[in-house]
Coordinates of N, CA and C in Angstrom, one line a residue:
X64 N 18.9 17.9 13.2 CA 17.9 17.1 12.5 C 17.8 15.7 13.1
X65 N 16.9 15.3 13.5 CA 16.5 14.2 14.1 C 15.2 13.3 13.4
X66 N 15.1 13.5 12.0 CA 14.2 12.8 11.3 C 14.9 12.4 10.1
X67 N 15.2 10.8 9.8 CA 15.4 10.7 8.3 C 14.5 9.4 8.0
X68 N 14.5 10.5 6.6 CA 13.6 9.4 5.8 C 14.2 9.2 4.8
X69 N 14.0 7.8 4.0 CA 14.9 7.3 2.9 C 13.9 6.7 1.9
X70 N 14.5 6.6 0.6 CA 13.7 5.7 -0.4 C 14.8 4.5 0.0
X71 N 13.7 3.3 -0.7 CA 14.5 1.9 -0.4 C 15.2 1.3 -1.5
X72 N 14.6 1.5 -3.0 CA 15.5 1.0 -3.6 C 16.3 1.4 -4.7
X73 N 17.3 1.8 -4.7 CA 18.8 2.5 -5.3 C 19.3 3.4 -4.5
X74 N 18.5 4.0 -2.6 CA 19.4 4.3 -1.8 C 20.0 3.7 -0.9
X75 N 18.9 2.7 -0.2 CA 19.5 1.7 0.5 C 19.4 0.3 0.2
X76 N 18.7 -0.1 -0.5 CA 19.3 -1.5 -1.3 C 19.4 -1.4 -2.8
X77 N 20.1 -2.6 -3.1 CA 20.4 -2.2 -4.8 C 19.4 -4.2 -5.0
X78 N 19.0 -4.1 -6.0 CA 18.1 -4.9 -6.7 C 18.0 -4.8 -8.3
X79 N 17.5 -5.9 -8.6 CA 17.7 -6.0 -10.0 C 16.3 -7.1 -10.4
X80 N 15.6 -6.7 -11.3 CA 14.3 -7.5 -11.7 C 14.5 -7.8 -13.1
X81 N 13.8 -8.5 -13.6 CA 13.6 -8.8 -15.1 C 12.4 -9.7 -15.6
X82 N 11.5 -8.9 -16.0 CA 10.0 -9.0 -16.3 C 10.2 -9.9 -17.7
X83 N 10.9 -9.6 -18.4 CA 10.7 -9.7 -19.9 C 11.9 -11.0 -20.3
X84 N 12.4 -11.8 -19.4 CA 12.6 -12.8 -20.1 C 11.5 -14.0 -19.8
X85 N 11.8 -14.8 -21.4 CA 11.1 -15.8 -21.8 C 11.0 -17.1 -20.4
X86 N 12.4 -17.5 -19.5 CA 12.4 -18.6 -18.9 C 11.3 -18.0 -17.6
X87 N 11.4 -16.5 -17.7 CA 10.2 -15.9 -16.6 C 9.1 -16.2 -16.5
X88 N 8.9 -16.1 -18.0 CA 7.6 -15.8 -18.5 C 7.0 -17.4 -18.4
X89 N 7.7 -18.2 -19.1 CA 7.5 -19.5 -18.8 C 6.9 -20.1 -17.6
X90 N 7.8 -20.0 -17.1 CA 8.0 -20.6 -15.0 C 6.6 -19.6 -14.3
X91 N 6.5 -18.5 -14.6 CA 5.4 -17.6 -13.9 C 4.1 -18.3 -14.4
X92 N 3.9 -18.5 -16.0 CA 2.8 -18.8 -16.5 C 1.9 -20.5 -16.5
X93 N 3.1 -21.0 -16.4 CA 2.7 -22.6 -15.7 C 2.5 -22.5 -14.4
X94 N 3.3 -21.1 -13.5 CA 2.7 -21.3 -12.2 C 1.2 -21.0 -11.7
X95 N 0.9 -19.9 -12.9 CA -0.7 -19.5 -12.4 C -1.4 -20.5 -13.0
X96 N -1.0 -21.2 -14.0 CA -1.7 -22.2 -14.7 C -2.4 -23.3 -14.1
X97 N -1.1 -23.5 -12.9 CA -1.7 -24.7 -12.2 C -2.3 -24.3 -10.9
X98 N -2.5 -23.0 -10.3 CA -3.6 -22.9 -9.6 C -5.1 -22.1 -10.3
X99 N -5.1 -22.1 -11.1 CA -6.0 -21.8 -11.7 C -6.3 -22.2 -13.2
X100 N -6.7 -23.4 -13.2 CA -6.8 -24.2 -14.3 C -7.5 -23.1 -16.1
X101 N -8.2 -22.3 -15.4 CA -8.6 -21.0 -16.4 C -8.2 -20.5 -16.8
X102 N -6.6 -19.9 -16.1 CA -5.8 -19.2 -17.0 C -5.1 -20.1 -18.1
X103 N -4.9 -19.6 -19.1 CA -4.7 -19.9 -20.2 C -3.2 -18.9 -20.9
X104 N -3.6 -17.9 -20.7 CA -2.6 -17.2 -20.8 C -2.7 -15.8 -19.7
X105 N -1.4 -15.6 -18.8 CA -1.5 -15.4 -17.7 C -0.6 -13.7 -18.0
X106 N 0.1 -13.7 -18.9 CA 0.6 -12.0 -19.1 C -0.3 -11.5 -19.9
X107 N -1.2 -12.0 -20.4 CA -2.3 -11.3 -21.3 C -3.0 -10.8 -20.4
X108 N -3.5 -11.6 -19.3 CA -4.7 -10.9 -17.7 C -4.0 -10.0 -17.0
X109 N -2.8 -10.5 -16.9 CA -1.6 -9.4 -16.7 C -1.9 -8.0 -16.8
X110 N -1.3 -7.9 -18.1 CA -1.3 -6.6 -18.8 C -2.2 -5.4 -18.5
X111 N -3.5 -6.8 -18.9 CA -4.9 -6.1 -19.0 C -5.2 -5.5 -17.9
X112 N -5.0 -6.7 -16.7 CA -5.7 -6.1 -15.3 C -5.1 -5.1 -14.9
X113 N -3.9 -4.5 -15.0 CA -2.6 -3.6 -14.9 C -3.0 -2.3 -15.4
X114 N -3.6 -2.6 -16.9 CA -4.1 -1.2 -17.7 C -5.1 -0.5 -17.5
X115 N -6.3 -1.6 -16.5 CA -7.2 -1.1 -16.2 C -7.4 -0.5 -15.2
X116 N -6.3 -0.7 -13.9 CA -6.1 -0.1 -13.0 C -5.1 1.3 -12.7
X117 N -4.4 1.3 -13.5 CA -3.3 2.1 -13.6 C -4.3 3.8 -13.7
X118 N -3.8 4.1 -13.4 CA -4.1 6.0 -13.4 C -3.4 7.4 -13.9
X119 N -3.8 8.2 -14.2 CA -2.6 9.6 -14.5 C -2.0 9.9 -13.2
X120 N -1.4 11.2 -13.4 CA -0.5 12.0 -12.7 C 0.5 11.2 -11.9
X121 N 0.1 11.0 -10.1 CA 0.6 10.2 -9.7 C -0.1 9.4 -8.9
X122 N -0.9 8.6 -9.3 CA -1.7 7.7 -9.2 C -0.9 6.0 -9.3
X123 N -1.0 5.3 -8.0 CA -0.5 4.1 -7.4 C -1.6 3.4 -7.0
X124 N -1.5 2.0 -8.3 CA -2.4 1.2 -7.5 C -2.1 -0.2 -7.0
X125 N -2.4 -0.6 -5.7 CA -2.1 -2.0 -5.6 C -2.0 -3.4 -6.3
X126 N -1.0 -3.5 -6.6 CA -0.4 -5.0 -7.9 C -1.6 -6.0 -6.6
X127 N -1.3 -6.7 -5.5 CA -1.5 -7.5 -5.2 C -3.2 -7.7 -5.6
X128 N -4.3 -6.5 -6.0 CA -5.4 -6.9 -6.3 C -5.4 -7.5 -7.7
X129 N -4.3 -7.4 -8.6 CA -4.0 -8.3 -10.3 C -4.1 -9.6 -9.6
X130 N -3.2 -9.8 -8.6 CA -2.6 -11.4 -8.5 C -4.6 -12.3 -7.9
X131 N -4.9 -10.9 -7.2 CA -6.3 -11.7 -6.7 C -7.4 -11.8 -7.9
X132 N -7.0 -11.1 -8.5 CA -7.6 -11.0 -10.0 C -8.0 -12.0 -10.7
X133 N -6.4 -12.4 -10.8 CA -6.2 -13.2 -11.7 C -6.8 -15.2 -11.4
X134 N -6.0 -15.0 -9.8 CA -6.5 -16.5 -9.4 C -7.7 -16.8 -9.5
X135 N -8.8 -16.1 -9.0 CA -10.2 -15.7 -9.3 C -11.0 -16.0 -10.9
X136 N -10.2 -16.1 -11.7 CA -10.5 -15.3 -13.0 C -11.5 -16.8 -13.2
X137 N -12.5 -16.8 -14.2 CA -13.7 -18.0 -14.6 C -14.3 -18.7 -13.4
X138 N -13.9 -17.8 -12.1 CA -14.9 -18.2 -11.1 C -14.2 -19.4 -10.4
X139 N -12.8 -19.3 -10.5 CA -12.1 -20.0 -9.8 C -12.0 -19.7 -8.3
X140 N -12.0 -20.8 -7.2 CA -12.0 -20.3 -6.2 C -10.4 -20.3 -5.8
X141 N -10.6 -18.8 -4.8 CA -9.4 -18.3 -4.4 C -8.8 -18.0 -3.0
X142 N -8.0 -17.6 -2.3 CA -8.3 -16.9 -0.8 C -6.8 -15.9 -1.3
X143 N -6.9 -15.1 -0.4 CA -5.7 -14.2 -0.1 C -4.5 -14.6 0.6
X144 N -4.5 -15.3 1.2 CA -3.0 -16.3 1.2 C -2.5 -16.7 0.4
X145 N -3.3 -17.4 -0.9 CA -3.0 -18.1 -1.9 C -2.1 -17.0 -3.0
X146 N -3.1 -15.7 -2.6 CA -2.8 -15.1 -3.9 C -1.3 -14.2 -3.7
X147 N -1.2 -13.6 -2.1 CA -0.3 -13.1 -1.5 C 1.2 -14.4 -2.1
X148 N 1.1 -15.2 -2.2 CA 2.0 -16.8 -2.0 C 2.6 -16.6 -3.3
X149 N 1.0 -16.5 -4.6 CA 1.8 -16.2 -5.7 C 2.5 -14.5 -5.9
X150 N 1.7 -13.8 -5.6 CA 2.9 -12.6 -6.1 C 4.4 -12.8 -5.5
X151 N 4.5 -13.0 -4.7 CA 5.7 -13.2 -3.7 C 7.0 -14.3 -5.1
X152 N 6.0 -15.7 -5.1 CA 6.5 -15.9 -6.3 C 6.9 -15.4 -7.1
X153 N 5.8 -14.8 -7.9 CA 6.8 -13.8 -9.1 C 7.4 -12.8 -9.2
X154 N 7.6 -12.5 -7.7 CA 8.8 -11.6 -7.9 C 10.1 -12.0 -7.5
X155 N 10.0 -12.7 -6.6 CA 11.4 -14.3 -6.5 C 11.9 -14.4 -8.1
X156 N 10.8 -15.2 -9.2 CA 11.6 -15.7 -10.0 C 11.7 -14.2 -11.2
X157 N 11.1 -12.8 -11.0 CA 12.1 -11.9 -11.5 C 13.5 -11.4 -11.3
X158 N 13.2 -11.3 -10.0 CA 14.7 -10.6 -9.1 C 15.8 -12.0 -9.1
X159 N 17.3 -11.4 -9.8 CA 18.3 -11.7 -9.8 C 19.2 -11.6 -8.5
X160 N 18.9 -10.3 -7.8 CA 19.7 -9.7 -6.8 C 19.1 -8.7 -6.4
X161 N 19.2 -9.0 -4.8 CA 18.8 -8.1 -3.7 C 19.7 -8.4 -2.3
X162 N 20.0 -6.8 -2.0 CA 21.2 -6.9 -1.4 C 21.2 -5.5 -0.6
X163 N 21.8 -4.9 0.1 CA 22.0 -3.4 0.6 C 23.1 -3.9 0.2
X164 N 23.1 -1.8 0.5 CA 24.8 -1.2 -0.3 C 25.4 -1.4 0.9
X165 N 26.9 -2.0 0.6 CA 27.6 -1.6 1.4 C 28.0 -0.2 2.5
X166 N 27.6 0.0 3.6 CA 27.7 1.1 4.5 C 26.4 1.1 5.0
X167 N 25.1 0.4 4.5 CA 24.1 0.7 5.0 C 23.7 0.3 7.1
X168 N 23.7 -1.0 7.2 CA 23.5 -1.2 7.7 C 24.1 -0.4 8.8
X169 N 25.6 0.0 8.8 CA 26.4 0.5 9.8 C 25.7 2.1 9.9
X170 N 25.3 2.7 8.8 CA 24.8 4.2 8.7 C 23.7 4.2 9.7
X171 N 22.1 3.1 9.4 CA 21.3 2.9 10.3 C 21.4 2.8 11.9
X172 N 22.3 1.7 11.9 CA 22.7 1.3 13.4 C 23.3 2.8 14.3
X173 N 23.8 3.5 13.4 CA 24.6 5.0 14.4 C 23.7 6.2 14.3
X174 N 23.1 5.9 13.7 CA 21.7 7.0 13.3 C 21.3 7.0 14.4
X175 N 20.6 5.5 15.1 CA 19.6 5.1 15.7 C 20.5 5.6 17.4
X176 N 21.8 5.1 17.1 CA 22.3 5.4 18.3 C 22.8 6.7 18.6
X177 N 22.3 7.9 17.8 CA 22.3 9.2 18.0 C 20.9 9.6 18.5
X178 N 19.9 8.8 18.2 CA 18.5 9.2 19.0 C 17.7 9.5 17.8
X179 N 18.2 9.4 16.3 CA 17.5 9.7 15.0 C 15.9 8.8 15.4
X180 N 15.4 9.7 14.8 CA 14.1 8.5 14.2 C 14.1 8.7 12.6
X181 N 13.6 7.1 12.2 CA 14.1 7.2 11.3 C 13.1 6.6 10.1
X182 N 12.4 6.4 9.0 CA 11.7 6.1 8.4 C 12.0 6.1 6.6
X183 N 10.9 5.1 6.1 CA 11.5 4.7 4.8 C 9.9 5.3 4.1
X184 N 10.1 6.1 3.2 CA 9.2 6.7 2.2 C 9.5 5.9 0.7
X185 N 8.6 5.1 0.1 CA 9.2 4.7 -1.0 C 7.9 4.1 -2.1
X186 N 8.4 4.1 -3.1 CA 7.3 4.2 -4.5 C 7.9 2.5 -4.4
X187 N 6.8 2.0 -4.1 CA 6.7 0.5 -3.7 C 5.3 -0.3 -3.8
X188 N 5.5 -1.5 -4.2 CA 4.2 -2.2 -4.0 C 4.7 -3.1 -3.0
X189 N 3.7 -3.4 -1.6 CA 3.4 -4.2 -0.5 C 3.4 -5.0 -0.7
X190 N 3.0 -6.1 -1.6 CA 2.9 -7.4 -1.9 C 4.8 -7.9 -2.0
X191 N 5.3 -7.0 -2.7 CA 6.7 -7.3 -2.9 C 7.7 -6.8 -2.0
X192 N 7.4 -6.1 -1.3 CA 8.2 -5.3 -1.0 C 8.4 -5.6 0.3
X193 N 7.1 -5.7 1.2 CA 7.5 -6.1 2.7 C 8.1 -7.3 2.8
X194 N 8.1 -8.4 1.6 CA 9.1 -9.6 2.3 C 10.6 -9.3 1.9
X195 N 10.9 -8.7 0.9 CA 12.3 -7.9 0.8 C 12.7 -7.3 1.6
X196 N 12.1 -6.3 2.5 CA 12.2 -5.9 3.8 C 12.9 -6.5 5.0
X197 N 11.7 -7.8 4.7 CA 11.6 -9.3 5.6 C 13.4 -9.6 5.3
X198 N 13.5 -10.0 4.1 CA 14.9 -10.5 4.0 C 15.9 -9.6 4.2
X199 N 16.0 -8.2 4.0 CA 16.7 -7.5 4.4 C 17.3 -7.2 5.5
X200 N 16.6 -7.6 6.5 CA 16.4 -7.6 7.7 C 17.1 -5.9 8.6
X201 N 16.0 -4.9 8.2 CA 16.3 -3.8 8.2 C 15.1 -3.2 8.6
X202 N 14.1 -3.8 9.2 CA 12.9 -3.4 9.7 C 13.0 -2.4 10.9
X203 N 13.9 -3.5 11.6 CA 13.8 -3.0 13.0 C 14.6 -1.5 13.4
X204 N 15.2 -1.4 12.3 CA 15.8 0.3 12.4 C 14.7 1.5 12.1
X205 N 13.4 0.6 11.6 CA 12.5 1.9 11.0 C 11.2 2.2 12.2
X206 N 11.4 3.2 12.4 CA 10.0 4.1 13.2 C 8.8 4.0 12.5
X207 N 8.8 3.7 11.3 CA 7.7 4.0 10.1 C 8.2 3.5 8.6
X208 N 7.3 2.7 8.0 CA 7.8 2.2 6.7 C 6.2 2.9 6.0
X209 N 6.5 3.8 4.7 CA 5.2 3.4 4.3 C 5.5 3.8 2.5
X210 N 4.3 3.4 1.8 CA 4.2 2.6 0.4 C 3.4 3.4 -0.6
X211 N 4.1 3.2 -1.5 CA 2.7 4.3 -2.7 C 2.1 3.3 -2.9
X212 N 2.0 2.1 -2.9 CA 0.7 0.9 -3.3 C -0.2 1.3 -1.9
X213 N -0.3 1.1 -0.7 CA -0.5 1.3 0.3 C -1.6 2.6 0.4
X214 N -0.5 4.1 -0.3 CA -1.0 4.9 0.4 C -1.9 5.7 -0.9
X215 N -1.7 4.9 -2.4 CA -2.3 5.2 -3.6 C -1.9 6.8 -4.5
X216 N -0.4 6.7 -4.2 CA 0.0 7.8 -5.0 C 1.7 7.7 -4.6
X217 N 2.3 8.2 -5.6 CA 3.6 7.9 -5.6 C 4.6 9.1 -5.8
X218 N 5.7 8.8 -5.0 CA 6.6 10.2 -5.2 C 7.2 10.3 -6.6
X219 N 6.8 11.7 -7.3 CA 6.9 12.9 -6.5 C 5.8 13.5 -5.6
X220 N 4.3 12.9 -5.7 CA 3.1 13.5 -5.2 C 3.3 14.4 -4.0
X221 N 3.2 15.6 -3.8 CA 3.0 16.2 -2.5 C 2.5 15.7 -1.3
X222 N 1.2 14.9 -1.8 CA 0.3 14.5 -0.7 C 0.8 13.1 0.0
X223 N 1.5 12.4 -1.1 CA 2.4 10.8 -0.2 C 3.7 12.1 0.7
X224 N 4.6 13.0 0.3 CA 5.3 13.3 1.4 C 5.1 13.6 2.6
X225 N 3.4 14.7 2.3 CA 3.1 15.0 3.3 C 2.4 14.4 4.1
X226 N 2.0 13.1 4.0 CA 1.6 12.0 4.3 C 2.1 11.3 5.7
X227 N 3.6 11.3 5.0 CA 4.4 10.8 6.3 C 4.6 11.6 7.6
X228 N 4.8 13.0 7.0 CA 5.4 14.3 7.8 C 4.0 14.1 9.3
X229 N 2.6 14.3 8.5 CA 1.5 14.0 9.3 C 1.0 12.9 10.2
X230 N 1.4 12.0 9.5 CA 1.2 10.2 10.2 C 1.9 10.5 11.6
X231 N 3.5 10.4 11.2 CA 4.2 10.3 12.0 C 4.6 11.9 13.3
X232 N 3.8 13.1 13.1 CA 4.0 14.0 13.6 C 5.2 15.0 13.7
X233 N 6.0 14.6 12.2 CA 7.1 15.4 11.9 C 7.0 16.7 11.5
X234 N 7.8 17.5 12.4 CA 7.9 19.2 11.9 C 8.8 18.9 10.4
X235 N 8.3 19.2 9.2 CA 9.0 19.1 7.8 C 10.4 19.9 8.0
X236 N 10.3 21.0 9.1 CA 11.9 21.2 9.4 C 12.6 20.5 9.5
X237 N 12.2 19.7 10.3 CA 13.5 18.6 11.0 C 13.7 17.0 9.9
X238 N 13.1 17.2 9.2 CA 13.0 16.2 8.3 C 14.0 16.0 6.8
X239 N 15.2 15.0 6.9 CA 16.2 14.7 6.3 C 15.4 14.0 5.3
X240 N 15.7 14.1 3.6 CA 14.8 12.6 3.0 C 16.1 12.7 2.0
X241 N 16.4 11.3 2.8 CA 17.6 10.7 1.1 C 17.3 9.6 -0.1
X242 N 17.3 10.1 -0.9 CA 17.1 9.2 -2.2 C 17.9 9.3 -3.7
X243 N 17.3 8.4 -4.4 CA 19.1 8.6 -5.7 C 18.1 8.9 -7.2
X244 N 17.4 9.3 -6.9 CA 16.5 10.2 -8.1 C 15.5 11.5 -8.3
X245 N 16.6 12.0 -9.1 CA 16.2 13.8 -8.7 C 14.7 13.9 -8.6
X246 N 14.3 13.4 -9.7 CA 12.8 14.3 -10.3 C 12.0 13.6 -8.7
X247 N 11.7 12.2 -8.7 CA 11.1 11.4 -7.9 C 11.3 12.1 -6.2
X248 N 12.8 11.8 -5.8 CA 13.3 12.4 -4.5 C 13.4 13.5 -4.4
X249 N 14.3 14.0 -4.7 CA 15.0 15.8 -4.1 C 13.6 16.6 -4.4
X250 N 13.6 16.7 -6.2 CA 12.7 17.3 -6.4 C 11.2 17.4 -5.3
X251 N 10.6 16.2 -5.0 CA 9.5 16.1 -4.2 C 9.9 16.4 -2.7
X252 N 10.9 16.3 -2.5 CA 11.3 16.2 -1.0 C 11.1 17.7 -0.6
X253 N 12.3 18.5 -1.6 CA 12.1 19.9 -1.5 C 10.5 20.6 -1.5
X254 N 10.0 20.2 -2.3 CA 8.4 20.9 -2.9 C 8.0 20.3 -1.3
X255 N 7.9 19.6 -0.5 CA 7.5 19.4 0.5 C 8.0 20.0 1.8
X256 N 8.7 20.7 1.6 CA 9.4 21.3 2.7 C 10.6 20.7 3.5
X257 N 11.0 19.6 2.7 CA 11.9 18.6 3.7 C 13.5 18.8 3.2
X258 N 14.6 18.5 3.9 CA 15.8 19.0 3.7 C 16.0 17.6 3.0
X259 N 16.4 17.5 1.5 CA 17.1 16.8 0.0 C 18.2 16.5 0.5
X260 N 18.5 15.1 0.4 CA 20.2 14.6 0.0 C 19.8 13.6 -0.9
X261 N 20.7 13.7 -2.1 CA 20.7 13.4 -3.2 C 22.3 11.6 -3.4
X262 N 21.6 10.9 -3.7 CA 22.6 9.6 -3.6 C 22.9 8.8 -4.9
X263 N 23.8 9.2 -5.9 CA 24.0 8.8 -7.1 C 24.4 7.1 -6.9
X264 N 23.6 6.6 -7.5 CA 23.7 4.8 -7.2 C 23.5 4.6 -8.8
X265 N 23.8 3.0 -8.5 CA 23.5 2.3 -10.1 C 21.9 2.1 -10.1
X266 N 21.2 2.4 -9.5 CA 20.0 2.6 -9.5 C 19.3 4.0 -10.1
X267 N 20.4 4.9 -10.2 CA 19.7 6.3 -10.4 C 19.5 6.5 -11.9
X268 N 18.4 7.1 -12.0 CA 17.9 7.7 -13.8 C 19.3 7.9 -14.4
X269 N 19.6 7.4 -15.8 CA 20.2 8.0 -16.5 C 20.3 9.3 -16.7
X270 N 19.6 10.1 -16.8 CA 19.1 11.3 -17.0 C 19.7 12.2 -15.7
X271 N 19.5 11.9 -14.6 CA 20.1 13.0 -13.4 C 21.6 13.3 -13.4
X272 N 21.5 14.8 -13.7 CA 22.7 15.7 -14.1 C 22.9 16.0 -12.3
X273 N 24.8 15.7 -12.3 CA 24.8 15.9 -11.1 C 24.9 17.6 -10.5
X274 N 25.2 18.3 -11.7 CA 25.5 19.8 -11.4 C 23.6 20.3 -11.5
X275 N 22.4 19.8 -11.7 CA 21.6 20.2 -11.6 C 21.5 19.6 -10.6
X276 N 20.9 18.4 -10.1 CA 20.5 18.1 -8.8 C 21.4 18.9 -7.8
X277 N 23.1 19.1 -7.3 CA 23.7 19.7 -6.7 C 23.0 21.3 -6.4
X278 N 22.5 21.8 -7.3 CA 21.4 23.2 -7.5 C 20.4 23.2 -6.8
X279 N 19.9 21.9 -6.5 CA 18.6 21.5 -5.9 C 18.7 21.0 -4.6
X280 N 19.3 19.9 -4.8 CA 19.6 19.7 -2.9 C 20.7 20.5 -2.6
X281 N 19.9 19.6 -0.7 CA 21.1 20.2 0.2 C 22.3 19.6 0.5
X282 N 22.8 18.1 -0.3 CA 23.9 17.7 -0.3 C 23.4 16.6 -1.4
X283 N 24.3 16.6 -2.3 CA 24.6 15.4 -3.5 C 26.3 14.6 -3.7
X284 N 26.0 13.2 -3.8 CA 27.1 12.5 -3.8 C 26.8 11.1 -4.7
X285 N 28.0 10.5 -5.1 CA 28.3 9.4 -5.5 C 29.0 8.3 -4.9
X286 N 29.1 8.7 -3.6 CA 29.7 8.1 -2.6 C 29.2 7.6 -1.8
X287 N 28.6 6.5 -1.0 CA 28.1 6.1 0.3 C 28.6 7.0 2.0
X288 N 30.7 6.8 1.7 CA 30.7 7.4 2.6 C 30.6 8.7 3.1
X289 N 30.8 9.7 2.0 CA 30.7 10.7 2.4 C 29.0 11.2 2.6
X290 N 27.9 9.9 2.2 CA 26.7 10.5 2.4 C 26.3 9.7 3.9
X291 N 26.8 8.9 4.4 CA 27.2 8.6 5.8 C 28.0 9.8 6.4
X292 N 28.7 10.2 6.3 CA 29.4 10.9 6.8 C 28.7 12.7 7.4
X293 N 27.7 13.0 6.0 CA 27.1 14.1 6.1 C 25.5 13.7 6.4
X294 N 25.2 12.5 7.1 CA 23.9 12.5 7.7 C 24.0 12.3 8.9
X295 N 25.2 11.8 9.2 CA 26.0 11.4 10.7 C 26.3 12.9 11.3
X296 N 26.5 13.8 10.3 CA 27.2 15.3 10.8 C 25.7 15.7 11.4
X297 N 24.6 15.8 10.6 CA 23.4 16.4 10.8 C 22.8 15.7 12.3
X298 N 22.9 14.4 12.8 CA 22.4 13.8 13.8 C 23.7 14.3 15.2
X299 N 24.6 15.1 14.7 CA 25.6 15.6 15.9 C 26.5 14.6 16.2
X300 N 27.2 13.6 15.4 CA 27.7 12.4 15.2 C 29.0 12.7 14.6

């Protein structure tokens, strides 16, 4: 196996957000306030712009068009640096912690030096996400990074797996995909033809039974190293 693909956050970084406190809400809402003298109340346009874009099944739509939304809003003038500047903002003053798991970096680095290629598949919005990346400083290990904001549909969708498999010209044989939530990962990975490893993190659903997902992939753990250990086995390592 010479292809892995990973989700990014609760397999290989752990992160923590918080939308719903008041000092958030505060600091976020004086921030749009003061580039856009119109807003008035700034989780209300929020919400709204959010509800109106949002879709069934597995439909992903890009957050950063709210933020352009929003600065815009009563005919305010705007540009897309401005608006890129604020989302970036408000997700700084959500997130508490952002960090990789311990083993990560060293798992990538031996991957790469087996001759893996290697790629990150992940239910993500772009606006947030590539400068977390940025700080992560984990880019340069990836062959291919790509996004359900980006690509407008989110895993489990068939069509984002197969997405990557196509982009990047992967035979779905050869293709490893690890992530730490059944229904989202294994589940979609498998339905796509791709060989499941399953990574119980503090990130993963409450809900994922590990004797059911073990039923479904082809290797499940709660451990870093032994899921280092058995993606290192698969690269001949």
């Amino acid at each position: 196996m010479q292809n892995f693909v990973f989700d990014l956050y609760g397999t290989l970084a752990d992160i923590s957000t918080d939308e719903s406190s008041e000092k958030f809400k505060t600091k976020v809402g004086r921030y749009f306030a003061h580039l856009n003298p119109n807003v008035n109340d700034f989780f209300a346009l929020y919400y709204d712009y959010c509800a109106r874009r949002s879709g069934g099944g597995y439909c992903e739509f890009e957050l950063f068009g709210v933020f352009l939304d929003i600065l815009a809003y009563g005919g305010n003038c705007t540009d897309e640096k401005t608006a890129r500047r604020a989302a970036r903002y408000f997700r700084k003053k959500s997130r508490s912690r952002l960090k990789l798991y311990g083993g990560v970096r060293a798992l990538l680095k031996n991957l790469k030096r087996c001759g893996a290629k290697l790629y990150i598949l992940s239910n993500a919005q772009a606006c947030f996400t590539w400068d977390e990346i940025k700080k992560l400083k984990i880019a340069k290990y990836f062959d291919g990074i790509e996004l359900s904001s980006d690509f407008g549909e989110k895993k489990p969708s068939p069509a984002f797996f197969k997405h990557i498999a196509d982009k990047y010209s992967l035979d779905t044989n050869s293709v490893v995909y690890t992530g730490n939530d059944f229904a989202a990962d294994i589940a979609g990975a498998k339905a796509a033809g791709f060989k499941a490893v399953y990574i119980k993190s503090n990130l993963s659903p409450e809900t994922d039974d590990m004797r059911e997902v073990k039923a479904v992939a082809d290797f499940a753990t709660d451990n870093f190293k032994s899921l280092a250990a058995y993606l290192l086995g698969l690269c001949g390592n």
